[in-house]
Coordinates of C-alpha atoms and ligand atoms in Angstrom, one line a residue:
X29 CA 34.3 2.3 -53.7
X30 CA 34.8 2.3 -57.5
X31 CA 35.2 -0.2 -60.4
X32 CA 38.4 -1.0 -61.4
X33 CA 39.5 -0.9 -65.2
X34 CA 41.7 -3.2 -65.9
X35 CA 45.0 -2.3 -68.5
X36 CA 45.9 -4.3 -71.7
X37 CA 48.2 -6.6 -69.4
X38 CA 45.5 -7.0 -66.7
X39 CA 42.6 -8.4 -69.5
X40 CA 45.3 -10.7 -70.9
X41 CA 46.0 -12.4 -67.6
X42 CA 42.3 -12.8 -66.9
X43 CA 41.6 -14.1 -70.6
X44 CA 44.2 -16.9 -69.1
X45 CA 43.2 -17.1 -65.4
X46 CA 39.4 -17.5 -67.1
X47 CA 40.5 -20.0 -69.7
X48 CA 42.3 -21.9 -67.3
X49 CA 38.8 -22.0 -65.2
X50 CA 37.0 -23.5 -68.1
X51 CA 39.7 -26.4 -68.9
X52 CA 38.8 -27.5 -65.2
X53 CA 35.1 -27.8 -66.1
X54 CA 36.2 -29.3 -69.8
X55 CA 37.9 -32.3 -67.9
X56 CA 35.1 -32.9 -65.5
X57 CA 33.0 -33.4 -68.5
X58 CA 33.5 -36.5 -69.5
X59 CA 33.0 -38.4 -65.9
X60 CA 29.9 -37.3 -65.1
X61 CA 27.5 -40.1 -64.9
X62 CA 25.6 -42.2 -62.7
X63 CA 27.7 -43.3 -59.5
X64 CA 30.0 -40.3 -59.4
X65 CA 30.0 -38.4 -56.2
X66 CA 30.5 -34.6 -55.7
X67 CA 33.4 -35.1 -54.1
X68 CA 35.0 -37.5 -56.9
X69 CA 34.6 -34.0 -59.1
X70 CA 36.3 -32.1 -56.6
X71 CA 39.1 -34.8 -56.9
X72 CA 39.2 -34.0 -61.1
X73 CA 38.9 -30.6 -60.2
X74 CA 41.8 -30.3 -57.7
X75 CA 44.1 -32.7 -59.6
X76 CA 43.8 -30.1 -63.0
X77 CA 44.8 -27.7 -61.0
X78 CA 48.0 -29.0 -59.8
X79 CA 48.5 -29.9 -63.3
X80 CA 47.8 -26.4 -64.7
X81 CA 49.8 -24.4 -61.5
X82 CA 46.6 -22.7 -60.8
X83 CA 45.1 -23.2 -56.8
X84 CA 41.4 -23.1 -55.8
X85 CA 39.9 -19.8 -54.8
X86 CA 37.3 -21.8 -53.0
X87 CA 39.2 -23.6 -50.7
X88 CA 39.6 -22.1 -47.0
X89 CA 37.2 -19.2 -48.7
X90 CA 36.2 -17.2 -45.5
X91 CA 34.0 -14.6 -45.6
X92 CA 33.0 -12.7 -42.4
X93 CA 30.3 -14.6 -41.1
X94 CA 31.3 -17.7 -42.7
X95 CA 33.1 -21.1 -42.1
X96 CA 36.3 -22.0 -44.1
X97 CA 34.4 -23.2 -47.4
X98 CA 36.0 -27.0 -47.8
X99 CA 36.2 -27.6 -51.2
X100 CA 38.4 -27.0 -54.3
X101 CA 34.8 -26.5 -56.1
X102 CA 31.7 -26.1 -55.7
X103 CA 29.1 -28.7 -56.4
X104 CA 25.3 -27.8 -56.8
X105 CA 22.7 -30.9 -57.0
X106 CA 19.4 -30.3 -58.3
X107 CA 17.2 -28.2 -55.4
X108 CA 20.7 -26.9 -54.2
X109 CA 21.0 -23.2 -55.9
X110 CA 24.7 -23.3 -55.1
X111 CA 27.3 -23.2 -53.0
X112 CA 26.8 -27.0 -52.5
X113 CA 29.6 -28.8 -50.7
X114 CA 31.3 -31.8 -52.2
X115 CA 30.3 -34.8 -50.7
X116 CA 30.5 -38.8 -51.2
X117 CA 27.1 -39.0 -52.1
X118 CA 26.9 -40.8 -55.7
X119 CA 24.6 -39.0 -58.5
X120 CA 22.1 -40.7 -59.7
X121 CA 20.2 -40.6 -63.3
X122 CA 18.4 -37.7 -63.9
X123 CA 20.1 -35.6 -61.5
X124 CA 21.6 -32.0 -62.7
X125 CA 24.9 -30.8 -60.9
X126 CA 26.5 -27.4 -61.0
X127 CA 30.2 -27.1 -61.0
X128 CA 31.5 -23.9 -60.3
X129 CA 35.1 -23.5 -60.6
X130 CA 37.5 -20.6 -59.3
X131 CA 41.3 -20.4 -59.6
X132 CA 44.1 -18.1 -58.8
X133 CA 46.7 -18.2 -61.1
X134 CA 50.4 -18.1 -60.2
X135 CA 50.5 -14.3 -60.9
X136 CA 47.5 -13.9 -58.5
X137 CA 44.5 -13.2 -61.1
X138 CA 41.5 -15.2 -60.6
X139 CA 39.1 -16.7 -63.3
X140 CA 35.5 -17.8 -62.3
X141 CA 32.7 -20.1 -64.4
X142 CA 30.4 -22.6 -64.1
X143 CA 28.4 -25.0 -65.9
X144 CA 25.5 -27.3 -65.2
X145 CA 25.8 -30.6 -65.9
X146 CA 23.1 -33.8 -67.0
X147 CA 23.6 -36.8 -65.4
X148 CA 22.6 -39.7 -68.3
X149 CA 19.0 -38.6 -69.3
X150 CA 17.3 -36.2 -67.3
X151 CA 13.6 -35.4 -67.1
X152 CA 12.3 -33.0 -69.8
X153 CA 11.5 -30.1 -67.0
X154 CA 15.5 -30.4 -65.8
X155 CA 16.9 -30.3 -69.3
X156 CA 14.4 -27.3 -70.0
X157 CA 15.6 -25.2 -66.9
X158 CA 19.3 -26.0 -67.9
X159 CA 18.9 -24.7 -71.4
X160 CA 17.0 -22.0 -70.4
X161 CA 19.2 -20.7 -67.7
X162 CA 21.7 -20.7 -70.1
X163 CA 20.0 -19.0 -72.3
X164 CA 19.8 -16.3 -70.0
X165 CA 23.1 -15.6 -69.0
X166 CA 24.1 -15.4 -72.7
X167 CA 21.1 -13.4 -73.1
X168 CA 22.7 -10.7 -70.0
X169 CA 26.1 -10.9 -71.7
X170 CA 24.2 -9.7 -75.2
X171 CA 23.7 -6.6 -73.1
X172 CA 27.3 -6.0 -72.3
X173 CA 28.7 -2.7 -74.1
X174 CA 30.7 0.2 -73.3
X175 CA 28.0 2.7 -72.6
X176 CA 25.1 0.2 -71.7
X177 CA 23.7 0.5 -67.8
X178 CA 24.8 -2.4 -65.6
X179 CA 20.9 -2.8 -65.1
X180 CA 20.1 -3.9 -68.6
X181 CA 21.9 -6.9 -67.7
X182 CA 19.5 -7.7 -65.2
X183 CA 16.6 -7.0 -66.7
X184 CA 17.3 -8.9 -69.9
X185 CA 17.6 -12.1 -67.4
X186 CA 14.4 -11.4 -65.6
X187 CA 12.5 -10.4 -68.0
X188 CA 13.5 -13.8 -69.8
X189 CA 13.0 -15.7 -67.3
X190 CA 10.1 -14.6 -66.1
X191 CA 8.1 -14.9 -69.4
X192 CA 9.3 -18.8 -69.4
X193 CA 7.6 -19.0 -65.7
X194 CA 11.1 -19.3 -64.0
X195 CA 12.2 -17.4 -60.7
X196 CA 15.3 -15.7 -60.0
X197 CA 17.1 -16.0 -57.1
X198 CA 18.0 -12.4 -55.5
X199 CA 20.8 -13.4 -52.8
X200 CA 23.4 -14.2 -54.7
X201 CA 24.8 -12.1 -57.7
X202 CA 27.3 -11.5 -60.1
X203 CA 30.3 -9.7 -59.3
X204 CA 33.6 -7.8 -60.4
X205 CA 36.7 -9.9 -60.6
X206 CA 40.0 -9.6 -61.3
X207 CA 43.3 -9.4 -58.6
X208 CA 40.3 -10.0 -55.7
X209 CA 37.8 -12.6 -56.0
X210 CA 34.7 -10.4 -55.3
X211 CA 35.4 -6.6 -56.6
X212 CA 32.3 -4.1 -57.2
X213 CA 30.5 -4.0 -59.1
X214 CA 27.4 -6.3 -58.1
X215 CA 25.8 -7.7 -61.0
X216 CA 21.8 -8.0 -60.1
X217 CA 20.2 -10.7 -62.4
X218 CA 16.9 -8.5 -62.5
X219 CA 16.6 -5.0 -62.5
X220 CA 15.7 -2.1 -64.5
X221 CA 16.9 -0.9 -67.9
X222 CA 18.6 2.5 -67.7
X223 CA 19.8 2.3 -64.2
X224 CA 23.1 1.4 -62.2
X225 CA 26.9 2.3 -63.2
X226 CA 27.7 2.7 -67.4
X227 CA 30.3 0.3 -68.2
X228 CA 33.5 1.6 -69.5
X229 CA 36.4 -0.7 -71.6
X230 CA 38.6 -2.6 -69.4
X231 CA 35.8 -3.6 -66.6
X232 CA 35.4 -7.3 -65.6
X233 CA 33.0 -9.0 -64.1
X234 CA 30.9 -12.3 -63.8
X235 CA 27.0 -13.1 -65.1
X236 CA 25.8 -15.8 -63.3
X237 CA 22.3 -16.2 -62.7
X238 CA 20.3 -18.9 -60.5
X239 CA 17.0 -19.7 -61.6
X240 CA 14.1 -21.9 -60.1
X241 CA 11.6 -23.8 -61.4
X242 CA 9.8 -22.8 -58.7
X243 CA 9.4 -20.2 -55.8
X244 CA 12.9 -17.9 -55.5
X245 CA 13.0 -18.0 -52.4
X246 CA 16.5 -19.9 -50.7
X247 CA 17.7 -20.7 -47.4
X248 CA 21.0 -21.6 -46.5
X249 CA 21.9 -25.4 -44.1
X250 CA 23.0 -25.2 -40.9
X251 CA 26.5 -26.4 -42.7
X252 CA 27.2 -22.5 -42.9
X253 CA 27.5 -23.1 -46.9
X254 CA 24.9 -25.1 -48.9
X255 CA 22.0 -22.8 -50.6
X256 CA 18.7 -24.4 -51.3
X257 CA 15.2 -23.9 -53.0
X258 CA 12.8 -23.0 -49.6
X259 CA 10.4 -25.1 -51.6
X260 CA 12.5 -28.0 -52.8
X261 CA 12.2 -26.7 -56.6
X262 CA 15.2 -27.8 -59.1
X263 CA 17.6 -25.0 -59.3
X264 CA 19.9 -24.2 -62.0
X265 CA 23.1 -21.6 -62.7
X266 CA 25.6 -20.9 -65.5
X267 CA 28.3 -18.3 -65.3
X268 CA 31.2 -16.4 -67.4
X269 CA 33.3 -13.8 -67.0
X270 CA 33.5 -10.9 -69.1
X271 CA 35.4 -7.6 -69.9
X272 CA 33.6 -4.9 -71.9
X273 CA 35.1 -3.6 -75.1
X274 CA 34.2 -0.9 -77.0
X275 CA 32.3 -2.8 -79.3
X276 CA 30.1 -4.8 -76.7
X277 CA 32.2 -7.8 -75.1
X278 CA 34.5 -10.8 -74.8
X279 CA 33.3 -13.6 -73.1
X280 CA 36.6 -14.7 -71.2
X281 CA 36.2 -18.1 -69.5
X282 CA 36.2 -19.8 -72.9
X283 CA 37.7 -22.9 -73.7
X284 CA 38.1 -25.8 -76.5
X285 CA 35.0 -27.7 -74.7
X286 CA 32.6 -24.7 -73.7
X287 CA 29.5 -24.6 -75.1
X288 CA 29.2 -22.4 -77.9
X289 CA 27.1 -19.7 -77.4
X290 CA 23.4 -19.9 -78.7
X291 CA 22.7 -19.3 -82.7
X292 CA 20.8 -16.3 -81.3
X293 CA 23.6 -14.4 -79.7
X294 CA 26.7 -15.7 -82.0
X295 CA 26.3 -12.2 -84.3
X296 CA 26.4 -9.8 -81.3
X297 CA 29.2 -11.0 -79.4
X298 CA 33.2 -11.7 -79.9
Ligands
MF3_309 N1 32.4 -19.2 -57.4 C1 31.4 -18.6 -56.7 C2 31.0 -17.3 -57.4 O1 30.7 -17.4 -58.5 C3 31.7 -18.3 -55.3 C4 31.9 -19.5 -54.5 S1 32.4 -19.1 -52.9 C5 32.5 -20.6 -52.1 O2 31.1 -16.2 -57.0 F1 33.1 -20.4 -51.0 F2 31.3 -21.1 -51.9 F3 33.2 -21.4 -52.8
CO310 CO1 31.7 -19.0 -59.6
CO311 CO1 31.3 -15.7 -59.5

């Protein structure tokens, strides 16, 4: 099984497929608050989408072992790591919800990202695992250059998270992405400098890591979907998809209401 390096063309459809990803997320935005139920964001979700001409990846989603996954989204609440299904259970204040959005666009590329958000003010612990998860994804994208080891992504993130006394979560990973929803490689969110697969121009591939304020240990409901904290500890994730230049990278799943990237990485990265 190899990488696949993705042509002038290929990049350009992804830089839309991904920006089309993160418009879903930038109209979500503005509903979130108290009262709102999961599944009233998959309802957003689905109708820019029809709007747009893209479909969910998500829904039907049917890996072996797995039931159809039911949503056009998925919908992460607090000890819920992700995967969450959405539901009509309204959020309350202080809640934090991820909203991870996939879509195929008509020619068949697929763009993946997600976002946590805050639902009206959240307790200082929440908003501090938000930022700081954040803060390590953009700190594993830093790492992204033609040359580099896939590993140092990882071990930027762990390391990072681990001297702010946060776990990582080891089931789940980043991935390759392009024509398929889940290409090689797998993208670890800890690891060891110097090790895995050097990146070449033209690969694509997701950083999204989950990180616990407590122990990173999950388990999955007997739904067949939903991943939890085995200890009930608030869970957060960010992700983006990227291609590497020669240069370092381009973030692709960019839009006019994504968060701009921290003062700390803005320098290193296009
Ligand atoms: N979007 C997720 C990812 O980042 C995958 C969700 S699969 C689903 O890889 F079936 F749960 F939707
Ligand atoms: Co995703
Ligand atoms: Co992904």
């Amino acid at each position: 099984m190899t990488i696949t390096i993705k042509d002038d063309a290929g990049i350009a459809a992804m830089r839309e497929a991904c920006r089309l990803a993160s418009e879903v997320l930038d109209d979500i935005a503005p509903h979130i608050k108290p009262g709102l139920t999961t599944l009233d964001i998959d309802r957003i979700a689905a109708a820019t989408m029809q709007r747009q001409g893209t479909r969910s990846a998500t829904i039907g989603y049917q890996p072996s072992g797995y039931p159809p996954y039911p949503g056009h989204v998925c919908t992460s609440v607090n000890h819920v790591v992700c995967h969450g299904i959405p539901a009509d259970k309204p959020l309350k204040k202080g809640d934090i919800v991820n909203v991870d959005v996939t879509v195929i666009t008509p020619g068949g590329w697929y763009g993946d990202t997600s976002r946590m958000y805050e639902v009206g003010e959240c307790s200082i612990a929440a908003k501090r695992l938000c930022r700081l998860t954040w803060e390590a994804m953009w700190l594993g994208i830093a790492e992204v250059k033609a040359g580099a080891h896939l590993g140092n992504i990882g071990h930027a993130i762990q390391k990072f998270a681990h001297a702010n006394h946060l776990s990582v979560v080891r089931e789940y990973c980043g991935h390759g992405i392009g024509q398929n929803f889940h290409e090689e490689p797998q993208v670890l969110h800890y690891g060891q400098p110097g090790t895995g697969p050097v990146l070449e121009p033209g690969m694509i591939f997701t950083i999204e890591p989950m990180l616990n304020l407590g122990r990173r240990e999950v388990r999955e409901l007997q739904d067949g979907w939903t991943v939890v904290t085995r200890d009930r500890s608030l869970s957060a994730q960010w992700e983006h998809t990227v291609v590497v230049t020669p240069t370092g990278c381009e973030v692709l799943s960019l839009s006019a209401g994504a968060p701009q990237p921290p003062d700390f990485i803005r320098s290193a990265v296009t």
